[in-house]
Amino acid sequence: MPRVLAITSEKGGVGKSTLAVHLAGAFTERGLSTVLIDEDGRVGSSLRWAERAGEAGLSFPVLTPDDVKPKKLAAADAVLIDTEGRPKRKELRRLSERVDLILVPSGVSALELDSTRELLDFLLEAGDVGRKTRIVLTRVPPVGHAGEDARENLRDEGLTVCNTLVRQYAAYQKAAELGTLARDVRDTRAAVAWADILALSRELL
Ligand SMILES: Nc1ncnc2c1ncn2[C@@H]1O[C@H](COP(=O)(O)OP(=O)(O)OP(=O)(O)O)[C@@H](O)[C@H]1O
Ligand SMILES: [Mg+2]
């Protein structure tokens, strides 16, 4: 059975789709058969990303929940789910029943960290769900220590945080516009951006 990872957050625009698409690309590059399921039909979703890729396409399938063939899914190594922003709490609890891991991307600003804490507190209170949840710090300023500081503070509070900090680079925005991966855009920081993603992917599978 595949490892199923869902990416969700309390706030919108935190980097869910960017992470979903890039992690799927990293798993695929590592030779893992990967499927990305887009449960968020709006603009900015993974599906739209794949559409912008046009004929070149992405190296992995991006499916709507309706397109999913259970047999094919069972044969995959990794399944990523890009969820709708601001899910209802009931949906979150249900999500936790069908996935192995819930990733909650968060920026390092005080406001974003607070909303991430709130979501984690809720999930931890719900029991089993909390143990499946990990925070991923993303859009981390490449200069300074804001990412490291946030990671240590959250850990001191007893929360589980991925070691890898996904730093903020324009290569991700370019990739979104072109429907490709940061690895493949013309940008001096494309390689360092991709190194973050590969490191994160290795933490997860
Ligand atoms: N590591 C990063 N570095 C720079 N920009 C980033 C990074 N991650 C995400 N972004 C940018 O932040 C914006 C929001 O990202 P994204 O669309 O992935 O968020 P989302 O959580 O999926 O949003 P929504 O809630 O609308 O689905 C985009 O413009 C994206 O290019
Ligand atoms: Mg999105």
JSON list of C-alpha atoms and ligand atoms in Angstrom, two decimals:
[
{"chain": "A", "resi": 1, "resn": "MET", "atom": "CA", "xyz": [0.00, 0.00, 0.00]},
{"chain": "A", "resi": 2, "resn": "PRO", "atom": "CA", "xyz": [1.23, 3.52, -0.73]},
{"chain": "A", "resi": 3, "resn": "ARG", "atom": "CA", "xyz": [2.18, 6.06, 1.87]},
{"chain": "A", "resi": 4, "resn": "VAL", "atom": "CA", "xyz": [-0.59, 8.65, 1.84]},
{"chain": "A", "resi": 5, "resn": "LEU", "atom": "CA", "xyz": [0.28, 12.24, 2.73]},
{"chain": "A", "resi": 6, "resn": "ALA", "atom": "CA", "xyz": [-2.24, 15.06, 2.90]},
{"chain": "A", "resi": 7, "resn": "ILE", "atom": "CA", "xyz": [-1.27, 18.71, 2.89]},
{"chain": "A", "resi": 8, "resn": "THR", "atom": "CA", "xyz": [-3.65, 21.04, 4.66]},
{"chain": "A", "resi": 9, "resn": "SER", "atom": "CA", "xyz": [-3.73, 24.31, 6.60]},
{"chain": "A", "resi": 10, "resn": "GLU", "atom": "CA", "xyz": [-6.03, 26.63, 8.46]},
{"chain": "A", "resi": 11, "resn": "LYS", "atom": "CA", "xyz": [-4.98, 29.60, 6.36]},
{"chain": "A", "resi": 12, "resn": "GLY", "atom": "CA", "xyz": [-5.05, 29.92, 2.58]},
{"chain": "A", "resi": 13, "resn": "GLY", "atom": "CA", "xyz": [-2.06, 30.79, 0.42]},
{"chain": "A", "resi": 14, "resn": "VAL", "atom": "CA", "xyz": [0.51, 29.25, 2.75]},
{"chain": "A", "resi": 15, "resn": "GLY", "atom": "CA", "xyz": [2.11, 27.07, 0.09]},
{"chain": "A", "resi": 16, "resn": "LYS", "atom": "CA", "xyz": [0.08, 23.84, 0.06]},
{"chain": "A", "resi": 17, "resn": "SER", "atom": "CA", "xyz": [-0.10, 23.38, -3.70]},
{"chain": "A", "resi": 18, "resn": "THR", "atom": "CA", "xyz": [3.53, 24.42, -4.16]},
{"chain": "A", "resi": 19, "resn": "LEU", "atom": "CA", "xyz": [4.59, 21.76, -1.66]},
{"chain": "A", "resi": 20, "resn": "ALA", "atom": "CA", "xyz": [2.25, 19.11, -3.05]},
{"chain": "A", "resi": 21, "resn": "VAL", "atom": "CA", "xyz": [3.50, 19.52, -6.62]},
{"chain": "A", "resi": 22, "resn": "HIS", "atom": "CA", "xyz": [7.15, 19.73, -5.64]},
{"chain": "A", "resi": 23, "resn": "LEU", "atom": "CA", "xyz": [7.07, 16.78, -3.23]},
{"chain": "A", "resi": 24, "resn": "ALA", "atom": "CA", "xyz": [5.38, 14.70, -5.91]},
{"chain": "A", "resi": 25, "resn": "GLY", "atom": "CA", "xyz": [8.17, 15.72, -8.29]},
{"chain": "A", "resi": 26, "resn": "ALA", "atom": "CA", "xyz": [10.85, 14.81, -5.74]},
{"chain": "A", "resi": 27, "resn": "PHE", "atom": "CA", "xyz": [9.37, 11.38, -4.99]},
{"chain": "A", "resi": 28, "resn": "THR", "atom": "CA", "xyz": [9.14, 10.73, -8.73]},
{"chain": "A", "resi": 29, "resn": "GLU", "atom": "CA", "xyz": [12.75, 11.81, -9.30]},
{"chain": "A", "resi": 30, "resn": "ARG", "atom": "CA", "xyz": [13.75, 9.32, -6.58]},
{"chain": "A", "resi": 31, "resn": "GLY", "atom": "CA", "xyz": [12.07, 6.55, -8.52]},
{"chain": "A", "resi": 32, "resn": "LEU", "atom": "CA", "xyz": [8.94, 6.30, -6.36]},
{"chain": "A", "resi": 33, "resn": "SER", "atom": "CA", "xyz": [5.69, 5.87, -8.24]},
{"chain": "A", "resi": 34, "resn": "THR", "atom": "CA", "xyz": [3.65, 8.90, -7.16]},
{"chain": "A", "resi": 35, "resn": "VAL", "atom": "CA", "xyz": [0.12, 10.19, -7.64]},
{"chain": "A", "resi": 36, "resn": "LEU", "atom": "CA", "xyz": [-1.09, 13.66, -6.71]},
{"chain": "A", "resi": 37, "resn": "ILE", "atom": "CA", "xyz": [-4.78, 14.04, -5.93]},
{"chain": "A", "resi": 38, "resn": "ASP", "atom": "CA", "xyz": [-6.24, 17.53, -6.03]},
{"chain": "A", "resi": 39, "resn": "GLU", "atom": "CA", "xyz": [-9.18, 17.91, -3.66]},
{"chain": "A", "resi": 40, "resn": "ASP", "atom": "CA", "xyz": [-9.27, 21.65, -4.19]},
{"chain": "A", "resi": 41, "resn": "GLY", "atom": "CA", "xyz": [-10.95, 22.63, -7.45]},
{"chain": "A", "resi": 42, "resn": "ARG", "atom": "CA", "xyz": [-10.13, 26.33, -7.30]},
{"chain": "A", "resi": 43, "resn": "VAL", "atom": "CA", "xyz": [-7.53, 28.45, -9.09]},
{"chain": "A", "resi": 44, "resn": "GLY", "atom": "CA", "xyz": [-4.10, 27.93, -7.57]},
{"chain": "A", "resi": 45, "resn": "SER", "atom": "CA", "xyz": [-4.62, 24.23, -7.18]},
{"chain": "A", "resi": 46, "resn": "SER", "atom": "CA", "xyz": [-2.32, 21.44, -8.30]},
{"chain": "A", "resi": 47, "resn": "LEU", "atom": "CA", "xyz": [-4.65, 20.55, -11.14]},
{"chain": "A", "resi": 48, "resn": "ARG", "atom": "CA", "xyz": [-4.39, 24.02, -12.64]},
{"chain": "A", "resi": 49, "resn": "TRP", "atom": "CA", "xyz": [-0.64, 23.75, -12.24]},
{"chain": "A", "resi": 50, "resn": "ALA", "atom": "CA", "xyz": [-0.62, 20.59, -14.32]},
{"chain": "A", "resi": 51, "resn": "GLU", "atom": "CA", "xyz": [-2.86, 22.27, -16.92]},
{"chain": "A", "resi": 52, "resn": "ARG", "atom": "CA", "xyz": [-0.34, 25.09, -17.30]},
{"chain": "A", "resi": 53, "resn": "ALA", "atom": "CA", "xyz": [2.31, 22.45, -17.95]},
{"chain": "A", "resi": 54, "resn": "GLY", "atom": "CA", "xyz": [0.51, 21.78, -21.21]},
{"chain": "A", "resi": 55, "resn": "GLU", "atom": "CA", "xyz": [1.97, 19.07, -23.42]},
{"chain": "A", "resi": 56, "resn": "ALA", "atom": "CA", "xyz": [5.27, 18.98, -21.59]},
{"chain": "A", "resi": 57, "resn": "GLY", "atom": "CA", "xyz": [3.29, 17.75, -18.60]},
{"chain": "A", "resi": 58, "resn": "LEU", "atom": "CA", "xyz": [4.51, 16.97, -15.12]},
{"chain": "A", "resi": 59, "resn": "SER", "atom": "CA", "xyz": [6.37, 13.74, -14.43]},
{"chain": "A", "resi": 60, "resn": "PHE", "atom": "CA", "xyz": [3.50, 12.35, -12.31]},
{"chain": "A", "resi": 61, "resn": "PRO", "atom": "CA", "xyz": [-0.29, 12.20, -12.70]},
{"chain": "A", "resi": 62, "resn": "VAL", "atom": "CA", "xyz": [-2.47, 14.88, -11.09]},
{"chain": "A", "resi": 63, "resn": "LEU", "atom": "CA", "xyz": [-6.01, 13.58, -10.60]},
{"chain": "A", "resi": 64, "resn": "THR", "atom": "CA", "xyz": [-9.34, 14.83, -9.33]},
{"chain": "A", "resi": 65, "resn": "PRO", "atom": "CA", "xyz": [-10.97, 12.57, -6.72]},
{"chain": "A", "resi": 66, "resn": "ASP", "atom": "CA", "xyz": [-13.38, 11.40, -9.46]},
{"chain": "A", "resi": 67, "resn": "ASP", "atom": "CA", "xyz": [-10.51, 10.26, -11.69]},
{"chain": "A", "resi": 68, "resn": "VAL", "atom": "CA", "xyz": [-8.90, 8.08, -9.07]},
{"chain": "A", "resi": 69, "resn": "LYS", "atom": "CA", "xyz": [-8.77, 4.39, -9.90]},
{"chain": "A", "resi": 70, "resn": "PRO", "atom": "CA", "xyz": [-8.41, 2.49, -6.62]},
{"chain": "A", "resi": 71, "resn": "LYS", "atom": "CA", "xyz": [-6.30, -0.30, -8.19]},
{"chain": "A", "resi": 72, "resn": "LYS", "atom": "CA", "xyz": [-3.80, 2.12, -9.68]},
{"chain": "A", "resi": 73, "resn": "LEU", "atom": "CA", "xyz": [-3.64, 4.00, -6.42]},
{"chain": "A", "resi": 74, "resn": "ALA", "atom": "CA", "xyz": [-2.91, 0.84, -4.47]},
{"chain": "A", "resi": 75, "resn": "ALA", "atom": "CA", "xyz": [0.08, 0.18, -6.77]},
{"chain": "A", "resi": 76, "resn": "ALA", "atom": "CA", "xyz": [1.66, 3.58, -6.10]},
{"chain": "A", "resi": 77, "resn": "ASP", "atom": "CA", "xyz": [4.47, 4.16, -3.59]},
{"chain": "A", "resi": 78, "resn": "ALA", "atom": "CA", "xyz": [3.29, 7.61, -2.58]},
{"chain": "A", "resi": 79, "resn": "VAL", "atom": "CA", "xyz": [-0.03, 9.44, -2.76]},
{"chain": "A", "resi": 80, "resn": "LEU", "atom": "CA", "xyz": [-0.12, 13.16, -2.08]},
{"chain": "A", "resi": 81, "resn": "ILE", "atom": "CA", "xyz": [-3.37, 14.99, -1.43]},
{"chain": "A", "resi": 82, "resn": "ASP", "atom": "CA", "xyz": [-3.60, 18.75, -1.99]},
{"chain": "A", "resi": 83, "resn": "THR", "atom": "CA", "xyz": [-6.59, 19.75, 0.13]},
{"chain": "A", "resi": 84, "resn": "GLU", "atom": "CA", "xyz": [-8.87, 22.72, 0.07]},
{"chain": "A", "resi": 85, "resn": "GLY", "atom": "CA", "xyz": [-7.73, 25.63, 2.24]},
{"chain": "A", "resi": 86, "resn": "ARG", "atom": "CA", "xyz": [-9.61, 26.20, 5.50]},
{"chain": "A", "resi": 87, "resn": "PRO", "atom": "CA", "xyz": [-11.12, 22.75, 5.83]},
{"chain": "A", "resi": 88, "resn": "LYS", "atom": "CA", "xyz": [-13.93, 22.24, 8.28]},
{"chain": "A", "resi": 89, "resn": "ARG", "atom": "CA", "xyz": [-12.85, 20.59, 11.48]},
{"chain": "A", "resi": 90, "resn": "LYS", "atom": "CA", "xyz": [-15.06, 17.61, 10.84]},
{"chain": "A", "resi": 91, "resn": "GLU", "atom": "CA", "xyz": [-13.40, 17.14, 7.45]},
{"chain": "A", "resi": 92, "resn": "LEU", "atom": "CA", "xyz": [-10.00, 17.26, 9.07]},
{"chain": "A", "resi": 93, "resn": "ARG", "atom": "CA", "xyz": [-10.91, 14.49, 11.43]},
{"chain": "A", "resi": 94, "resn": "ARG", "atom": "CA", "xyz": [-12.20, 12.43, 8.54]},
{"chain": "A", "resi": 95, "resn": "LEU", "atom": "CA", "xyz": [-9.06, 13.17, 6.53]},
{"chain": "A", "resi": 96, "resn": "SER", "atom": "CA", "xyz": [-6.92, 11.79, 9.30]},
{"chain": "A", "resi": 97, "resn": "GLU", "atom": "CA", "xyz": [-8.71, 8.46, 9.06]},
{"chain": "A", "resi": 98, "resn": "ARG", "atom": "CA", "xyz": [-7.60, 7.87, 5.48]},
{"chain": "A", "resi": 99, "resn": "VAL", "atom": "CA", "xyz": [-4.04, 9.20, 5.47]},
{"chain": "A", "resi": 100, "resn": "ASP", "atom": "CA", "xyz": [-0.72, 8.22, 7.07]},
{"chain": "A", "resi": 101, "resn": "LEU", "atom": "CA", "xyz": [0.54, 11.73, 7.56]},
{"chain": "A", "resi": 102, "resn": "ILE", "atom": "CA", "xyz": [-0.89, 15.25, 7.59]},
{"chain": "A", "resi": 103, "resn": "LEU", "atom": "CA", "xyz": [1.54, 17.99, 6.62]},
{"chain": "A", "resi": 104, "resn": "VAL", "atom": "CA", "xyz": [0.68, 21.51, 7.73]},
{"chain": "A", "resi": 105, "resn": "PRO", "atom": "CA", "xyz": [2.76, 24.09, 5.89]},
{"chain": "A", "resi": 106, "resn": "SER", "atom": "CA", "xyz": [3.30, 27.33, 7.74]},
{"chain": "A", "resi": 107, "resn": "GLY", "atom": "CA", "xyz": [5.15, 30.55, 7.19]},
{"chain": "A", "resi": 108, "resn": "VAL", "atom": "CA", "xyz": [7.25, 31.90, 10.03]},
{"chain": "A", "resi": 109, "resn": "SER", "atom": "CA", "xyz": [5.39, 35.16, 10.68]},
{"chain": "A", "resi": 110, "resn": "ALA", "atom": "CA", "xyz": [3.80, 35.45, 14.12]},
{"chain": "A", "resi": 111, "resn": "LEU", "atom": "CA", "xyz": [0.31, 35.47, 12.60]},
{"chain": "A", "resi": 112, "resn": "GLU", "atom": "CA", "xyz": [0.86, 32.35, 10.56]},
{"chain": "A", "resi": 113, "resn": "LEU", "atom": "CA", "xyz": [2.52, 30.52, 13.43]},
{"chain": "A", "resi": 114, "resn": "ASP", "atom": "CA", "xyz": [-0.44, 31.33, 15.67]},
{"chain": "A", "resi": 115, "resn": "SER", "atom": "CA", "xyz": [-2.95, 29.94, 13.22]},
{"chain": "A", "resi": 116, "resn": "THR", "atom": "CA", "xyz": [-0.78, 26.83, 12.77]},
{"chain": "A", "resi": 117, "resn": "ARG", "atom": "CA", "xyz": [-0.62, 26.34, 16.55]},
{"chain": "A", "resi": 118, "resn": "GLU", "atom": "CA", "xyz": [-4.39, 26.65, 16.74]},
{"chain": "A", "resi": 119, "resn": "LEU", "atom": "CA", "xyz": [-4.88, 23.95, 14.12]},
{"chain": "A", "resi": 120, "resn": "LEU", "atom": "CA", "xyz": [-2.34, 21.66, 15.79]},
{"chain": "A", "resi": 121, "resn": "ASP", "atom": "CA", "xyz": [-3.96, 22.16, 19.20]},
{"chain": "A", "resi": 122, "resn": "PHE", "atom": "CA", "xyz": [-7.27, 21.10, 17.73]},
{"chain": "A", "resi": 123, "resn": "LEU", "atom": "CA", "xyz": [-5.77, 18.04, 16.04]},
{"chain": "A", "resi": 124, "resn": "LEU", "atom": "CA", "xyz": [-3.91, 17.00, 19.17]},
{"chain": "A", "resi": 125, "resn": "GLU", "atom": "CA", "xyz": [-7.07, 17.24, 21.22]},
{"chain": "A", "resi": 126, "resn": "ALA", "atom": "CA", "xyz": [-8.76, 15.00, 18.66]},
{"chain": "A", "resi": 127, "resn": "GLY", "atom": "CA", "xyz": [-6.30, 12.29, 19.70]},
{"chain": "A", "resi": 128, "resn": "ASP", "atom": "CA", "xyz": [-4.78, 10.01, 17.09]},
{"chain": "A", "resi": 129, "resn": "VAL", "atom": "CA", "xyz": [-4.88, 12.75, 14.47]},
{"chain": "A", "resi": 130, "resn": "GLY", "atom": "CA", "xyz": [-2.28, 14.83, 16.26]},
{"chain": "A", "resi": 131, "resn": "ARG", "atom": "CA", "xyz": [0.32, 12.09, 16.16]},
{"chain": "A", "resi": 132, "resn": "LYS", "atom": "CA", "xyz": [-0.03, 11.96, 12.39]},
{"chain": "A", "resi": 133, "resn": "THR", "atom": "CA", "xyz": [0.56, 15.66, 11.94]},
{"chain": "A", "resi": 134, "resn": "ARG", "atom": "CA", "xyz": [3.80, 17.45, 11.12]},
{"chain": "A", "resi": 135, "resn": "ILE", "atom": "CA", "xyz": [4.43, 21.12, 10.54]},
{"chain": "A", "resi": 136, "resn": "VAL", "atom": "CA", "xyz": [6.54, 22.11, 7.53]},
{"chain": "A", "resi": 137, "resn": "LEU", "atom": "CA", "xyz": [8.02, 25.57, 7.76]},
{"chain": "A", "resi": 138, "resn": "THR", "atom": "CA", "xyz": [7.89, 27.11, 4.33]},
{"chain": "A", "resi": 139, "resn": "ARG", "atom": "CA", "xyz": [8.52, 30.42, 2.59]},
{"chain": "A", "resi": 140, "resn": "VAL", "atom": "CA", "xyz": [11.32, 30.79, 5.13]},
{"chain": "A", "resi": 141, "resn": "PRO", "atom": "CA", "xyz": [13.55, 33.84, 4.54]},
{"chain": "A", "resi": 142, "resn": "PRO", "atom": "CA", "xyz": [16.87, 32.47, 3.23]},
{"chain": "A", "resi": 143, "resn": "VAL", "atom": "CA", "xyz": [18.75, 35.09, 5.26]},
{"chain": "A", "resi": 144, "resn": "GLY", "atom": "CA", "xyz": [18.65, 35.18, 9.07]},
{"chain": "A", "resi": 145, "resn": "HIS", "atom": "CA", "xyz": [17.40, 32.63, 11.58]},
{"chain": "A", "resi": 146, "resn": "ALA", "atom": "CA", "xyz": [13.63, 33.09, 11.57]},
{"chain": "A", "resi": 147, "resn": "GLY", "atom": "CA", "xyz": [13.12, 29.52, 10.31]},
{"chain": "A", "resi": 148, "resn": "GLU", "atom": "CA", "xyz": [15.40, 27.87, 12.85]},
{"chain": "A", "resi": 149, "resn": "ASP", "atom": "CA", "xyz": [13.92, 29.98, 15.67]},
{"chain": "A", "resi": 150, "resn": "ALA", "atom": "CA", "xyz": [10.35, 29.07, 14.74]},
{"chain": "A", "resi": 151, "resn": "ARG", "atom": "CA", "xyz": [11.26, 25.38, 14.49]},
{"chain": "A", "resi": 152, "resn": "GLU", "atom": "CA", "xyz": [12.88, 25.32, 17.92]},
{"chain": "A", "resi": 153, "resn": "ASN", "atom": "CA", "xyz": [10.05, 27.28, 19.55]},
{"chain": "A", "resi": 154, "resn": "LEU", "atom": "CA", "xyz": [7.38, 24.97, 18.12]},
{"chain": "A", "resi": 155, "resn": "ARG", "atom": "CA", "xyz": [9.36, 21.92, 19.22]},
{"chain": "A", "resi": 156, "resn": "ASP", "atom": "CA", "xyz": [9.72, 23.35, 22.72]},
{"chain": "A", "resi": 157, "resn": "GLU", "atom": "CA", "xyz": [5.93, 23.54, 22.77]},
{"chain": "A", "resi": 158, "resn": "GLY", "atom": "CA", "xyz": [5.82, 19.83, 22.02]},
{"chain": "A", "resi": 159, "resn": "LEU", "atom": "CA", "xyz": [4.81, 20.07, 18.37]},
{"chain": "A", "resi": 160, "resn": "THR", "atom": "CA", "xyz": [6.34, 17.94, 15.61]},
{"chain": "A", "resi": 161, "resn": "VAL", "atom": "CA", "xyz": [8.16, 19.97, 12.99]},
{"chain": "A", "resi": 162, "resn": "CYS", "atom": "CA", "xyz": [10.02, 18.72, 9.93]},
{"chain": "A", "resi": 163, "resn": "ASN", "atom": "CA", "xyz": [13.71, 19.38, 10.10]},
{"chain": "A", "resi": 164, "resn": "THR", "atom": "CA", "xyz": [13.94, 20.75, 6.58]},
{"chain": "A", "resi": 165, "resn": "LEU", "atom": "CA", "xyz": [13.10, 24.42, 6.18]},
{"chain": "A", "resi": 166, "resn": "VAL", "atom": "CA", "xyz": [11.63, 25.17, 2.75]},
{"chain": "A", "resi": 167, "resn": "ARG", "atom": "CA", "xyz": [13.09, 28.53, 1.93]},
{"chain": "A", "resi": 168, "resn": "GLN", "atom": "CA", "xyz": [11.49, 31.35, 0.01]},
{"chain": "A", "resi": 169, "resn": "TYR", "atom": "CA", "xyz": [12.70, 31.60, -3.57]},
{"chain": "A", "resi": 170, "resn": "ALA", "atom": "CA", "xyz": [11.29, 33.21, -6.67]},
{"chain": "A", "resi": 171, "resn": "ALA", "atom": "CA", "xyz": [11.95, 29.94, -8.51]},
{"chain": "A", "resi": 172, "resn": "TYR", "atom": "CA", "xyz": [8.72, 28.56, -6.98]},
{"chain": "A", "resi": 173, "resn": "GLN", "atom": "CA", "xyz": [6.62, 31.40, -8.37]},
{"chain": "A", "resi": 174, "resn": "LYS", "atom": "CA", "xyz": [8.21, 31.00, -11.78]},
{"chain": "A", "resi": 175, "resn": "ALA", "atom": "CA", "xyz": [7.53, 27.28, -11.61]},
{"chain": "A", "resi": 176, "resn": "ALA", "atom": "CA", "xyz": [3.88, 27.92, -10.78]},
{"chain": "A", "resi": 177, "resn": "GLU", "atom": "CA", "xyz": [3.49, 30.29, -13.72]},
{"chain": "A", "resi": 178, "resn": "LEU", "atom": "CA", "xyz": [5.06, 27.81, -16.14]},
{"chain": "A", "resi": 179, "resn": "GLY", "atom": "CA", "xyz": [3.39, 24.73, -14.70]},
{"chain": "A", "resi": 180, "resn": "THR", "atom": "CA", "xyz": [6.74, 23.13, -14.00]},
{"chain": "A", "resi": 181, "resn": "LEU", "atom": "CA", "xyz": [9.03, 22.52, -10.99]},
{"chain": "A", "resi": 182, "resn": "ALA", "atom": "CA", "xyz": [11.52, 24.94, -9.43]},
{"chain": "A", "resi": 183, "resn": "ARG", "atom": "CA", "xyz": [14.18, 22.42, -10.47]},
{"chain": "A", "resi": 184, "resn": "ASP", "atom": "CA", "xyz": [13.41, 23.16, -14.12]},
{"chain": "A", "resi": 185, "resn": "VAL", "atom": "CA", "xyz": [13.14, 26.97, -14.26]},
{"chain": "A", "resi": 186, "resn": "ARG", "atom": "CA", "xyz": [15.89, 29.34, -15.31]},
{"chain": "A", "resi": 187, "resn": "ASP", "atom": "CA", "xyz": [16.87, 30.85, -12.03]},
{"chain": "A", "resi": 188, "resn": "THR", "atom": "CA", "xyz": [20.14, 31.10, -10.12]},
{"chain": "A", "resi": 189, "resn": "ARG", "atom": "CA", "xyz": [18.42, 29.69, -7.03]},
{"chain": "A", "resi": 190, "resn": "ALA", "atom": "CA", "xyz": [16.62, 26.82, -8.76]},
{"chain": "A", "resi": 191, "resn": "ALA", "atom": "CA", "xyz": [19.13, 24.24, -7.50]},
{"chain": "A", "resi": 192, "resn": "VAL", "atom": "CA", "xyz": [19.06, 25.34, -3.85]},
{"chain": "A", "resi": 193, "resn": "ALA", "atom": "CA", "xyz": [15.26, 25.45, -3.92]},
{"chain": "A", "resi": 194, "resn": "TRP", "atom": "CA", "xyz": [15.19, 21.92, -5.29]},
{"chain": "A", "resi": 195, "resn": "ALA", "atom": "CA", "xyz": [17.70, 20.73, -2.65]},
{"chain": "A", "resi": 196, "resn": "ASP", "atom": "CA", "xyz": [15.24, 21.81, 0.08]},
{"chain": "A", "resi": 197, "resn": "ILE", "atom": "CA", "xyz": [12.46, 19.82, -1.53]},
{"chain": "A", "resi": 198, "resn": "LEU", "atom": "CA", "xyz": [14.57, 16.69, -1.95]},
{"chain": "A", "resi": 199, "resn": "ALA", "atom": "CA", "xyz": [15.68, 16.88, 1.68]},
{"chain": "A", "resi": 200, "resn": "LEU", "atom": "CA", "xyz": [12.08, 17.24, 2.83]},
{"chain": "A", "resi": 201, "resn": "SER", "atom": "CA", "xyz": [10.98, 14.33, 0.65]},
{"chain": "A", "resi": 202, "resn": "ARG", "atom": "CA", "xyz": [13.62, 12.10, 2.30]},
{"chain": "A", "resi": 203, "resn": "GLU", "atom": "CA", "xyz": [12.27, 12.97, 5.73]},
{"chain": "A", "resi": 204, "resn": "LEU", "atom": "CA", "xyz": [8.83, 11.82, 4.68]},
{"chain": "A", "resi": 205, "resn": "LEU", "atom": "CA", "xyz": [9.48, 8.61, 2.71]},
{"chain": "B", "resi": 1, "resn": "LIG", "atom": "N1", "xyz": [8.89, 28.35, -0.81]},
{"chain": "B", "resi": 1, "resn": "LIG", "atom": "C1", "xyz": [8.30, 29.36, -1.48]},
{"chain": "B", "resi": 1, "resn": "LIG", "atom": "N2", "xyz": [9.05, 30.41, -1.92]},
{"chain": "B", "resi": 1, "resn": "LIG", "atom": "C2", "xyz": [8.49, 31.42, -2.59]},
{"chain": "B", "resi": 1, "resn": "LIG", "atom": "N3", "xyz": [7.18, 31.50, -2.89]},
{"chain": "B", "resi": 1, "resn": "LIG", "atom": "C3", "xyz": [6.38, 30.49, -2.48]},
{"chain": "B", "resi": 1, "resn": "LIG", "atom": "C4", "xyz": [6.89, 29.36, -1.76]},
{"chain": "B", "resi": 1, "resn": "LIG", "atom": "N4", "xyz": [5.84, 28.54, -1.48]},
{"chain": "B", "resi": 1, "resn": "LIG", "atom": "C5", "xyz": [4.75, 29.13, -2.00]},
{"chain": "B", "resi": 1, "resn": "LIG", "atom": "N5", "xyz": [5.05, 30.29, -2.59]},
{"chain": "B", "resi": 1, "resn": "LIG", "atom": "C6", "xyz": [4.13, 31.24, -3.25]},
{"chain": "B", "resi": 1, "resn": "LIG", "atom": "O1", "xyz": [3.10, 31.56, -2.33]},
{"chain": "B", "resi": 1, "resn": "LIG", "atom": "C7", "xyz": [1.85, 31.68, -3.01]},
{"chain": "B", "resi": 1, "resn": "LIG", "atom": "C8", "xyz": [0.84, 30.69, -2.41]},
{"chain": "B", "resi": 1, "resn": "LIG", "atom": "O2", "xyz": [1.31, 29.37, -2.63]},
{"chain": "B", "resi": 1, "resn": "LIG", "atom": "P1", "xyz": [0.31, 28.16, -2.94]},
{"chain": "B", "resi": 1, "resn": "LIG", "atom": "O3", "xyz": [-0.60, 28.48, -4.05]},
{"chain": "B", "resi": 1, "resn": "LIG", "atom": "O4", "xyz": [1.15, 26.94, -3.04]},
{"chain": "B", "resi": 1, "resn": "LIG", "atom": "O5", "xyz": [-0.51, 28.16, -1.57]},
{"chain": "B", "resi": 1, "resn": "LIG", "atom": "P2", "xyz": [-1.83, 27.33, -1.19]},
{"chain": "B", "resi": 1, "resn": "LIG", "atom": "O6", "xyz": [-1.75, 27.11, 0.27]},
{"chain": "B", "resi": 1, "resn": "LIG", "atom": "O7", "xyz": [-1.97, 26.15, -2.06]},
{"chain": "B", "resi": 1, "resn": "LIG", "atom": "O8", "xyz": [-2.96, 28.40, -1.52]},
{"chain": "B", "resi": 1, "resn": "LIG", "atom": "P3", "xyz": [-4.54, 28.14, -1.55]},
{"chain": "B", "resi": 1, "resn": "LIG", "atom": "O9", "xyz": [-4.99, 28.20, -0.13]},
{"chain": "B", "resi": 1, "resn": "LIG", "atom": "O10", "xyz": [-5.03, 29.30, -2.37]},
{"chain": "B", "resi": 1, "resn": "LIG", "atom": "O11", "xyz": [-4.76, 26.81, -2.19]},
{"chain": "B", "resi": 1, "resn": "LIG", "atom": "C9", "xyz": [2.16, 31.41, -4.47]},
{"chain": "B", "resi": 1, "resn": "LIG", "atom": "O12", "xyz": [2.35, 32.63, -5.12]},
{"chain": "B", "resi": 1, "resn": "LIG", "atom": "C10", "xyz": [3.45, 30.62, -4.44]},
{"chain": "B", "resi": 1, "resn": "LIG", "atom": "O13", "xyz": [4.23, 30.79, -5.60]},
{"chain": "B", "resi": 2, "resn": "MG", "atom": "MG", "xyz": [-3.57, 25.52, -3.28]}
]
